[in-house]
Coordinates of C-alpha atoms and ligand atoms in Angstrom, one line a residue:
M144 CA 81.8 242.9 110.9
G145 CA 79.6 242.7 107.4
V146 CA 76.5 243.6 106.8
F147 CA 73.5 241.2 106.1
Y148 CA 69.7 242.3 105.3
I149 CA 67.0 239.9 104.4
T150 CA 63.7 239.0 103.3
T151 CA 61.4 237.0 102.6
P152 CA 58.0 238.0 100.1
I153 CA 55.2 239.6 102.2
Y154 CA 52.4 236.8 102.4
Y155 CA 49.0 237.2 100.9
P156 CA 46.9 236.7 104.8
N157 CA 43.7 235.3 103.1
A158 CA 44.5 232.0 104.6
P159 CA 47.4 230.6 107.1
P160 CA 50.5 229.7 106.0
H161 CA 51.4 226.3 104.7
L162 CA 54.6 224.3 104.0
G163 CA 54.7 226.0 100.7
H164 CA 55.1 229.6 102.5
A165 CA 57.3 228.2 105.6
Y166 CA 60.0 226.5 102.9
T167 CA 60.8 230.1 102.3
T168 CA 60.6 231.3 105.7
V169 CA 62.7 229.1 107.3
Y170 CA 65.3 229.0 104.5
A171 CA 65.8 233.1 105.2
D172 CA 65.8 232.3 109.2
V173 CA 68.7 229.9 108.5
L174 CA 70.7 232.4 106.6
A175 CA 70.0 235.0 109.2
R176 CA 70.8 233.3 112.0
Y177 CA 73.8 232.0 110.2
H178 CA 74.7 235.8 109.9
R179 CA 74.1 236.9 113.2
L180 CA 76.4 233.7 113.9
I181 CA 79.3 235.1 112.5
G182 CA 78.8 238.3 113.8
D183 CA 77.2 240.2 110.7
D184 CA 74.7 243.0 111.5
T185 CA 71.8 241.7 110.2
F186 CA 68.6 242.3 109.7
F187 CA 65.7 239.8 108.3
L188 CA 62.4 241.5 107.7
T189 CA 59.0 239.6 107.0
G190 CA 55.5 240.3 106.7
T191 CA 52.0 240.4 105.2
D192 CA 51.1 241.5 102.0
E193 CA 47.6 242.8 103.1
H194 CA 45.8 245.2 100.3
G195 CA 44.1 244.2 97.0
L196 CA 40.8 242.5 95.3
K197 CA 42.0 239.2 96.8
L198 CA 41.6 239.9 100.2
Q199 CA 38.8 242.5 99.7
R200 CA 37.3 239.9 98.3
V201 CA 38.0 237.6 101.0
A202 CA 37.1 239.9 104.0
E203 CA 33.4 240.3 101.7
S204 CA 32.9 237.0 101.8
K205 CA 33.3 236.5 105.7
G206 CA 31.4 239.9 106.3
V207 CA 34.0 241.8 108.0
H208 CA 36.1 244.9 107.1
P209 CA 39.4 243.9 105.3
K210 CA 41.4 245.6 108.0
K211 CA 39.4 243.9 110.7
F212 CA 40.0 240.6 108.5
V213 CA 43.9 241.1 108.0
D214 CA 44.6 242.5 111.5
E215 CA 43.6 238.6 112.7
M216 CA 45.3 237.1 110.4
A217 CA 48.7 239.0 110.8
E218 CA 48.6 237.5 114.2
V219 CA 48.0 234.2 112.7
Y220 CA 51.2 234.4 110.8
K221 CA 52.7 235.4 113.0
Y222 CA 51.9 232.4 115.7
Y223 CA 52.9 230.1 112.9
W224 CA 56.3 232.1 112.5
S225 CA 57.0 231.7 116.2
M226 CA 56.0 228.0 116.5
L227 CA 58.9 227.7 113.8
D228 CA 61.5 230.0 116.1
I229 CA 61.6 232.7 112.7
S230 CA 63.4 235.1 114.1
Y231 CA 62.6 238.4 112.3
D232 CA 63.7 241.4 113.2
R233 CA 60.6 243.0 112.0
F234 CA 57.1 241.6 111.1
I235 CA 55.9 244.4 108.0
R236 CA 52.3 244.6 107.3
T237 CA 51.0 247.0 103.9
T238 CA 48.8 248.8 106.3
D239 CA 51.9 250.0 108.4
E240 CA 51.4 253.7 108.5
D241 CA 55.3 253.9 107.5
H242 CA 54.8 251.7 104.5
E243 CA 51.6 253.6 103.3
E244 CA 53.7 256.9 103.3
V245 CA 56.9 255.3 101.4
V246 CA 54.4 254.1 98.8
R247 CA 52.0 257.5 98.6
R248 CA 55.8 259.3 97.9
A249 CA 57.0 256.4 96.0
I250 CA 54.4 256.8 93.4
M251 CA 54.2 260.8 93.5
D252 CA 57.9 260.9 92.7
L253 CA 57.2 258.8 89.6
Y254 CA 54.3 260.5 88.0
K255 CA 56.4 263.8 88.7
K256 CA 59.0 262.2 86.8
G257 CA 56.3 261.3 84.0
L258 CA 57.0 257.6 84.4
I259 CA 53.3 257.4 84.7
Y260 CA 50.8 258.2 82.6
R261 CA 46.5 257.4 81.9
A262 CA 45.3 255.4 79.3
K263 CA 42.6 252.8 78.7
Y264 CA 43.2 249.1 79.8
S265 CA 41.7 245.7 78.8
G266 CA 42.5 242.2 79.7
L267 CA 42.3 239.0 81.6
Y268 CA 43.3 239.0 85.0
C269 CA 43.5 236.4 87.9
V270 CA 42.8 237.6 91.3
D271 CA 44.5 235.1 92.9
C272 CA 47.6 235.9 91.5
E273 CA 46.8 239.3 91.4
K274 CA 47.9 239.4 87.7
F275 CA 47.4 240.1 83.9
Y276 CA 47.8 237.6 81.6
S277 CA 48.3 238.0 78.1
E278 CA 47.7 235.7 75.1
G279 CA 50.4 232.6 75.2
E280 CA 50.7 232.8 78.8
Y281 CA 46.6 231.8 80.0
E282 CA 45.6 228.1 79.6
V283 CA 43.0 227.2 77.6
I284 CA 40.6 225.0 79.3
D285 CA 37.0 224.2 77.6
G286 CA 37.6 226.9 74.9
K287 CA 37.7 229.7 77.9
P288 CA 40.8 231.4 79.4
H289 CA 42.0 230.0 82.7
C290 CA 45.2 230.9 85.1
P291 CA 48.3 228.5 84.4
I292 CA 48.9 228.1 87.8
H293 CA 45.5 228.8 89.4
K294 CA 43.3 226.6 86.6
K295 CA 40.2 229.2 87.2
P296 CA 38.9 231.3 84.5
L297 CA 40.5 234.7 83.9
E298 CA 38.2 237.5 84.8
Y299 CA 38.2 240.2 81.8
L300 CA 38.7 244.0 82.9
E301 CA 38.0 247.0 80.7
E302 CA 38.6 250.3 82.8
D303 CA 40.5 253.5 82.8
T304 CA 44.0 252.8 84.8
Y305 CA 47.2 254.6 85.1
Y306 CA 50.4 253.2 83.7
F307 CA 54.2 253.1 85.0
K308 CA 56.5 253.4 81.8
L309 CA 58.2 249.6 82.1
S310 CA 59.3 250.2 78.4
E311 CA 61.8 252.7 79.4
F312 CA 63.8 250.4 81.3
E313 CA 64.0 247.8 78.6
D314 CA 67.7 248.0 78.0
Y315 CA 68.6 248.7 81.4
L316 CA 67.0 245.4 82.7
R317 CA 68.6 243.4 79.8
R318 CA 72.2 245.0 80.9
L319 CA 71.7 244.2 84.6
L320 CA 70.1 241.0 84.0
S321 CA 73.0 239.8 81.7
E322 CA 76.1 242.0 83.2
K323 CA 75.5 241.8 86.9
D324 CA 75.1 238.7 89.0
I325 CA 72.3 239.4 90.9
V326 CA 70.0 236.5 90.7
Y327 CA 70.8 233.0 91.3
P328 CA 70.7 230.8 90.7
E329 CA 71.7 232.4 87.4
Q330 CA 69.1 230.3 85.6
Y331 CA 66.3 232.4 86.4
A332 CA 68.3 235.5 84.9
R333 CA 68.0 233.9 81.5
E334 CA 64.4 232.8 82.0
V335 CA 63.6 236.6 82.4
L336 CA 66.1 237.6 79.7
G337 CA 64.6 235.5 77.4
K338 CA 60.5 236.4 78.3
I339 CA 62.0 239.8 77.6
E340 CA 63.7 238.7 74.2
K341 CA 60.0 237.1 73.4
E342 CA 57.9 239.6 74.3
G343 CA 59.9 243.1 74.6
L344 CA 59.0 245.0 77.7
R345 CA 55.2 246.3 78.1
D346 CA 53.9 249.2 80.5
V347 CA 52.1 248.2 83.4
S348 CA 48.9 249.3 85.1
I349 CA 49.8 250.4 88.8
A350 CA 46.1 251.4 89.7
R351 CA 43.1 250.3 90.1
P352 CA 39.6 252.1 89.9
K353 CA 38.2 253.0 93.4
E354 CA 34.5 251.3 92.7
R355 CA 35.9 248.1 92.2
V356 CA 39.5 247.8 94.1
W357 CA 38.5 250.5 97.1
W358 CA 40.7 248.2 99.7
G359 CA 43.9 250.0 98.9
I360 CA 46.2 252.9 99.1
P361 CA 44.7 255.8 97.3
L362 CA 46.6 257.1 94.6
P363 CA 48.0 260.5 95.9
W364 CA 47.0 263.0 93.0
D365 CA 43.5 260.9 92.3
E366 CA 41.5 259.6 95.3
G367 CA 39.6 257.8 92.7
Y368 CA 42.0 254.9 91.9
T369 CA 43.8 252.9 94.6
V370 CA 47.7 251.5 94.0
Y371 CA 47.9 248.0 92.5
V372 CA 48.5 245.8 95.1
W373 CA 52.2 244.8 93.6
F374 CA 53.6 248.2 93.4
D375 CA 52.3 248.4 96.9
A376 CA 53.8 245.5 97.8
L377 CA 57.1 245.4 96.3
L378 CA 58.1 248.5 98.3
N379 CA 58.2 247.0 101.7
Y380 CA 61.7 246.3 100.9
I381 CA 62.6 249.4 101.3
T382 CA 60.5 250.9 104.1
G383 CA 61.5 247.7 106.1
A384 CA 65.4 249.2 105.8
G385 CA 64.5 252.6 106.8
Y386 CA 63.7 254.8 103.4
L387 CA 62.5 258.2 104.2
I388 CA 62.9 258.0 108.0
D389 CA 66.5 256.7 108.8
K390 CA 68.4 257.4 105.5
E391 CA 71.8 256.1 107.1
R392 CA 70.2 252.8 108.4
F393 CA 68.2 252.6 105.1
E394 CA 72.1 252.7 102.9
K395 CA 73.7 250.6 105.6
Y396 CA 71.3 248.1 104.9
W397 CA 70.4 248.2 101.0
S398 CA 73.5 247.8 100.1
S399 CA 73.4 244.3 101.7
V400 CA 70.1 243.1 100.5
H401 CA 68.9 239.7 99.9
H402 CA 66.0 239.0 98.8
V403 CA 64.3 235.4 99.2
I404 CA 61.6 234.2 96.6
G405 CA 59.7 231.5 95.0
K406 CA 60.4 231.4 91.1
D407 CA 56.3 232.1 90.7
I408 CA 56.8 235.6 91.7
L409 CA 60.5 236.1 89.7
W410 CA 58.5 238.5 87.0
F411 CA 57.7 240.8 89.5
H412 CA 61.1 240.7 91.5
T413 CA 62.8 241.3 88.5
A414 CA 61.4 242.9 85.5
I415 CA 59.4 245.6 87.9
W416 CA 60.8 245.6 90.8
F417 CA 64.3 246.6 89.3
S418 CA 62.5 249.1 87.2
M419 CA 60.9 250.6 90.0
L420 CA 64.0 250.7 91.4
K421 CA 65.9 252.1 89.1
A422 CA 63.6 255.0 88.6
L423 CA 63.4 255.9 92.1
D424 CA 67.4 255.7 92.2
I425 CA 68.2 253.3 94.2
P426 CA 70.6 250.6 93.4
P427 CA 69.4 247.1 92.1
P428 CA 69.7 244.8 95.4
R429 CA 72.4 242.5 96.1
K430 CA 71.1 239.1 95.4
L431 CA 67.8 237.7 94.3
V432 CA 67.5 234.3 95.5
V433 CA 65.0 232.1 93.7
H434 CA 64.2 228.7 94.7
A435 CA 62.1 225.7 93.2
F436 CA 58.7 224.6 94.7
V437 CA 57.5 221.7 97.3
V438 CA 55.3 219.3 95.5
N439 CA 53.1 217.4 96.9
R440 CA 51.8 214.2 94.7
G441 CA 53.0 215.8 91.6
L442 CA 51.1 219.4 92.1
K443 CA 53.2 222.3 93.9
M444 CA 51.5 222.8 96.9
G445 CA 48.7 225.3 97.6
K446 CA 45.4 226.1 98.5
S447 CA 43.6 225.9 95.3
A448 CA 45.3 222.5 94.5
G449 CA 43.7 221.2 97.7
N450 CA 47.2 219.7 98.5
I451 CA 48.8 222.1 101.2
I452 CA 50.3 220.0 104.6
A453 CA 49.5 222.4 107.4
I454 CA 52.2 223.5 109.4
E455 CA 51.5 222.4 113.1
D456 CA 51.3 219.0 111.2
F457 CA 54.5 219.4 110.1
V458 CA 55.9 220.8 113.4
E459 CA 54.1 217.5 115.5
H460 CA 55.2 215.0 113.3
Y461 CA 58.5 216.0 112.9
H462 CA 58.6 216.3 117.1
G463 CA 58.9 220.2 117.2
S464 CA 60.2 223.2 115.3
D465 CA 64.1 221.9 115.0
G466 CA 63.1 218.8 113.5
A467 CA 60.4 220.5 111.0
R468 CA 62.6 223.1 110.1
Y469 CA 66.0 220.5 109.7
I470 CA 63.9 218.8 107.4
I471 CA 62.9 222.1 105.9
A472 CA 66.4 223.1 105.3
R473 CA 67.4 219.9 104.1
I474 CA 65.3 219.7 101.1
F475 CA 65.3 222.8 100.3
N476 CA 66.4 223.0 96.6
L477 CA 67.2 226.7 94.8
H478 CA 67.1 224.7 91.3
K479 CA 64.6 222.2 91.0
D480 CA 61.1 221.1 92.6
V481 CA 61.1 218.9 96.1
E482 CA 58.4 216.3 96.0
V483 CA 57.1 215.8 99.9
S484 CA 55.1 212.9 99.9
G485 CA 56.7 209.4 100.8
E486 CA 59.0 208.1 103.0
Q487 CA 61.8 210.0 102.1
L488 CA 61.7 213.0 104.5
D489 CA 61.1 210.3 107.7
T490 CA 64.1 208.5 106.3
I491 CA 66.2 212.0 106.3
Y492 CA 65.1 212.8 109.7
N493 CA 66.4 209.1 111.4
S494 CA 69.4 208.9 109.8
E495 CA 70.7 212.1 110.2
L496 CA 69.2 213.8 113.3
V497 CA 68.6 211.1 115.6
D498 CA 71.2 208.4 114.4
N499 CA 74.6 210.7 113.3
Y500 CA 73.9 213.7 115.3
G501 CA 71.6 212.6 118.3
N502 CA 73.1 209.3 118.9
L503 CA 76.9 210.9 119.1
V504 CA 75.9 213.9 121.3
R505 CA 74.3 210.7 123.7
R506 CA 77.1 208.2 123.3
V507 CA 79.6 210.8 123.8
G508 CA 78.2 212.6 126.8
V509 CA 77.3 208.7 128.4
L510 CA 81.5 208.1 128.0
A511 CA 82.7 211.3 129.2
L512 CA 80.3 210.6 132.6
R513 CA 81.0 207.0 133.1
K514 CA 84.9 207.5 132.1
L515 CA 85.8 210.8 133.5
N516 CA 83.0 212.0 135.7
G517 CA 82.0 214.4 132.9
R518 CA 85.5 216.2 133.3
V519 CA 87.5 216.2 129.8
E520 CA 90.7 217.8 130.1
N521 CA 92.5 218.9 126.8
R522 CA 95.4 216.5 126.6
G523 CA 96.1 216.3 122.9
M524 CA 93.8 215.9 120.0
D525 CA 93.3 213.7 117.4
G526 CA 95.2 214.8 114.1
R527 CA 92.5 213.4 111.5
V528 CA 89.4 214.3 112.9
E529 CA 91.5 217.7 113.5
K530 CA 92.2 218.0 109.6
A531 CA 88.7 217.0 109.0
L532 CA 87.1 219.5 111.1
S533 CA 88.7 222.7 109.7
K534 CA 87.6 221.3 106.0
M535 CA 84.4 220.8 107.2
L536 CA 84.5 224.3 108.8
E537 CA 85.7 225.6 105.2
E538 CA 82.7 223.5 103.0
Y539 CA 80.0 224.9 105.1
R540 CA 81.2 228.4 105.0
A541 CA 81.4 228.6 101.4
S542 CA 78.5 226.8 100.8
M543 CA 76.4 229.0 103.5
N544 CA 78.1 232.0 101.7
S545 CA 76.8 230.7 98.1
Y546 CA 73.3 230.2 99.7
E547 CA 73.4 226.4 99.4
V548 CA 72.3 225.6 103.1
S549 CA 71.1 222.1 102.2
R550 CA 74.5 221.6 101.2
A551 CA 76.1 223.1 104.3
I552 CA 73.7 220.6 106.5
G553 CA 75.2 218.0 104.2
V554 CA 78.8 218.8 104.6
V555 CA 78.2 218.8 108.6
M556 CA 76.3 215.4 108.2
D557 CA 79.3 213.9 106.7
F558 CA 81.5 215.0 109.1
L559 CA 79.6 213.5 111.7
G560 CA 79.6 210.1 109.9
E561 CA 83.7 210.3 110.3
A562 CA 83.6 211.3 113.9
N563 CA 80.8 207.9 114.9
A564 CA 83.4 206.0 112.5
Y565 CA 86.1 207.6 115.0
V566 CA 84.0 206.0 118.4
N567 CA 83.3 202.8 116.5
Q568 CA 87.2 202.5 115.8
T569 CA 89.4 203.9 119.0
R570 CA 86.8 202.1 121.4
P571 CA 86.8 205.0 124.4
W572 CA 84.6 202.6 126.5
E573 CA 87.3 200.2 126.8
K574 CA 90.2 202.1 127.7
K575 CA 90.4 203.3 131.6
E576 CA 90.7 206.8 130.6
P577 CA 90.6 208.5 127.1
Y578 CA 91.2 211.9 127.4
E579 CA 92.3 212.0 123.7
E580 CA 89.3 210.4 122.3
L581 CA 86.6 212.3 124.5
Y582 CA 88.2 215.6 123.6
T583 CA 88.5 214.9 120.1
L584 CA 84.1 213.8 120.2
L585 CA 83.2 217.1 122.2
E586 CA 85.4 219.1 119.8
A587 CA 84.0 217.2 116.8
I588 CA 80.1 217.6 118.6
K589 CA 80.9 221.4 119.2
Y590 CA 81.8 222.7 115.8
A591 CA 78.9 220.3 114.4
T592 CA 76.2 221.9 117.1
I593 CA 77.7 225.3 116.2
T594 CA 77.5 224.9 112.5
L595 CA 74.0 223.3 112.8
S596 CA 72.6 226.0 115.1
P597 CA 71.0 228.2 112.6
V598 CA 68.9 225.4 111.1
I599 CA 68.0 223.4 115.2
P600 CA 68.5 226.4 117.7
R601 CA 67.0 224.6 120.3
S602 CA 68.5 221.6 120.4
A603 CA 72.1 223.3 119.2
D604 CA 71.5 224.8 122.8
K605 CA 70.3 221.9 125.2
T606 CA 73.7 220.4 123.6
A607 CA 75.4 223.2 124.4
K608 CA 74.5 223.8 127.8
A609 CA 74.9 219.7 128.0
L610 CA 78.2 219.3 127.1
G611 CA 79.7 222.2 128.4
F612 CA 80.8 225.0 125.5
D613 CA 79.2 228.3 124.2
I614 CA 77.8 228.6 120.9
V615 CA 80.0 231.2 119.3
N616 CA 81.4 232.3 116.0
P617 CA 83.3 229.2 114.4
F618 CA 85.4 231.2 112.3
T619 CA 87.2 233.2 115.4
T620 CA 87.5 230.1 117.9
S621 CA 90.1 228.2 116.8
I622 CA 89.8 224.4 117.1
G623 CA 91.1 222.7 120.2
S624 CA 91.6 225.8 122.4
Q625 CA 88.7 224.8 124.9
K626 CA 90.8 223.6 128.0
E627 CA 88.5 221.2 129.3
Y628 CA 85.1 220.3 128.9
V629 CA 82.7 219.7 131.8
V630 CA 79.8 217.4 130.7
K631 CA 76.6 217.5 133.1
E632 CA 74.3 215.3 131.0
A633 CA 73.9 213.4 128.4
P634 CA 70.6 214.5 126.2
I635 CA 68.3 212.6 124.2
L636 CA 67.9 215.0 121.6
F637 CA 65.5 213.0 119.4
K638 CA 63.3 210.3 118.9
K639 CA 63.1 208.3 115.3
I640 CA 59.9 208.4 113.8
K641 CA 58.5 204.6 113.1
Ligands
MSP1000 N1 51.9 238.5 98.0 C1 53.1 237.9 97.3 C2 54.6 238.3 97.3 C3 54.5 239.9 97.6 S1 56.2 239.9 97.8 C4 56.1 241.7 97.9 C5 52.6 237.1 97.0 N2 52.2 236.2 97.9 S2 52.1 234.3 98.4 O1 50.7 234.2 99.6 O2 51.0 234.1 97.3 O3 53.6 233.9 98.8 C6 54.1 233.6 97.6 C7 55.3 233.1 98.1 O4 55.4 232.0 99.1 C8 56.2 232.0 96.8 O5 57.0 232.9 96.0 C9 57.1 231.1 97.8 O6 57.8 231.8 98.4 C10 56.2 230.9 98.8 N3 55.4 229.4 98.2 C11 53.9 229.2 98.2 N4 53.4 228.1 97.8 C12 54.8 227.4 97.8 C13 55.4 225.9 97.4 N5 54.3 225.4 96.9 N6 56.4 225.7 97.0 C14 57.8 226.8 97.5 N7 57.0 227.9 97.7 C15 56.0 228.1 97.8 O7 52.7 236.3 96.4

């Protein structure tokens, strides 16, 4: 039995999550469910990033204390994740006591090691990114510096602060990024290396004066400052695994930690996070899985672009959580941005879920009930389908293990296409007792359902109950080993979108 620890970014709860956030979260959930299915000791962490200027300002504009505001918003996030059947093991909040303690201890540790020093800072800041931009990074609009992502004017800041000596980790980072394949897909490691090559690695400010940003964790040695929100947030990943609280548990999960992030926060999760970990004598993550953006009408989906798709609308449109999850997992792309406007997504839903999978379940269920009273004994299985099935399982496993969820689903869909063709070729409705045909098809459906269960857990359960099999590790049961199927009903799983 393996161990699998998976995390999503912790989201800023300044507004409810939209399809862009669901994109990361559903993908991570599919991987978590897959690893539970194959028997791994799995831990899935998500949560909210609650401190900092952005949250302070939103709360102020609403006239409420930030804590009250984030308390409400954390519930909003949980509500949306339950709407999408997200099976997280812990919902971490940066205002959780154990996390605040980890932050204080970690930053004090670095301070004592001489990796933090005080100096002046001046620069241009984007509050939406909670990030400083240097020349060449920002966009100039009407002669003024603007955030390249949010297209809003940057704010000029000048203040005394504390710096983390990021520059000391340049060699370590270069080596890590070029020798160890931590970052997947590799194109993103090259991107970070290119940036380091071009600009070098500069020290980063990791504190904010309290007068300006009071909503944060105070520096343990200087109460006049709060910890920079990103320094605070990144540490959630070690808090979640039990750092400081349970050494054994921490080491177990940390040895297999997989961070899933969008490419917008790549720099923080490589240059800064890997250096912080090194400074704390913690090994780098096992994998950093980076994905591209959801794009709506040509622009990255986001609140400031004004092109968000609400999760509730998406779930309603695809007739529930399974439909929505399927679409998200199927269009998911690590390598390039995906456009979601237009008819394409509905076509995927109709042709794959409704026609290919749903119809096969219905058809085979009906035939089993009509022809054999629902009792389908194993009296042999078609050799060609059996072979296709074991090939499908191998390819599915390889795709899932290399984080290519969409490819894994594609493999199952291709196999279901062959199963449908088998029905048409063998015409079991014309036979008196089509044992072999129906048993073959039920085995096909069983394994397709099990392999799709991390994506469409509700429909998979429904199918399993109706046709009479269990959702179990597909790699430890052998094909053709079920003695009999007792089919109870022929469910209609999905309805077409017109
Ligand atoms: N709070 C930080 C992350 C701290 S992690 C230690 C943050 N939060 S966020 O709310 O802005 O969420 C960013 C993440 O949401 C992205 O990295 C990505 O995973 C997801 N996405 C938000 N919009 C997205 C798209 N339009 N497309 C794909 N993913 C997007 O950054």
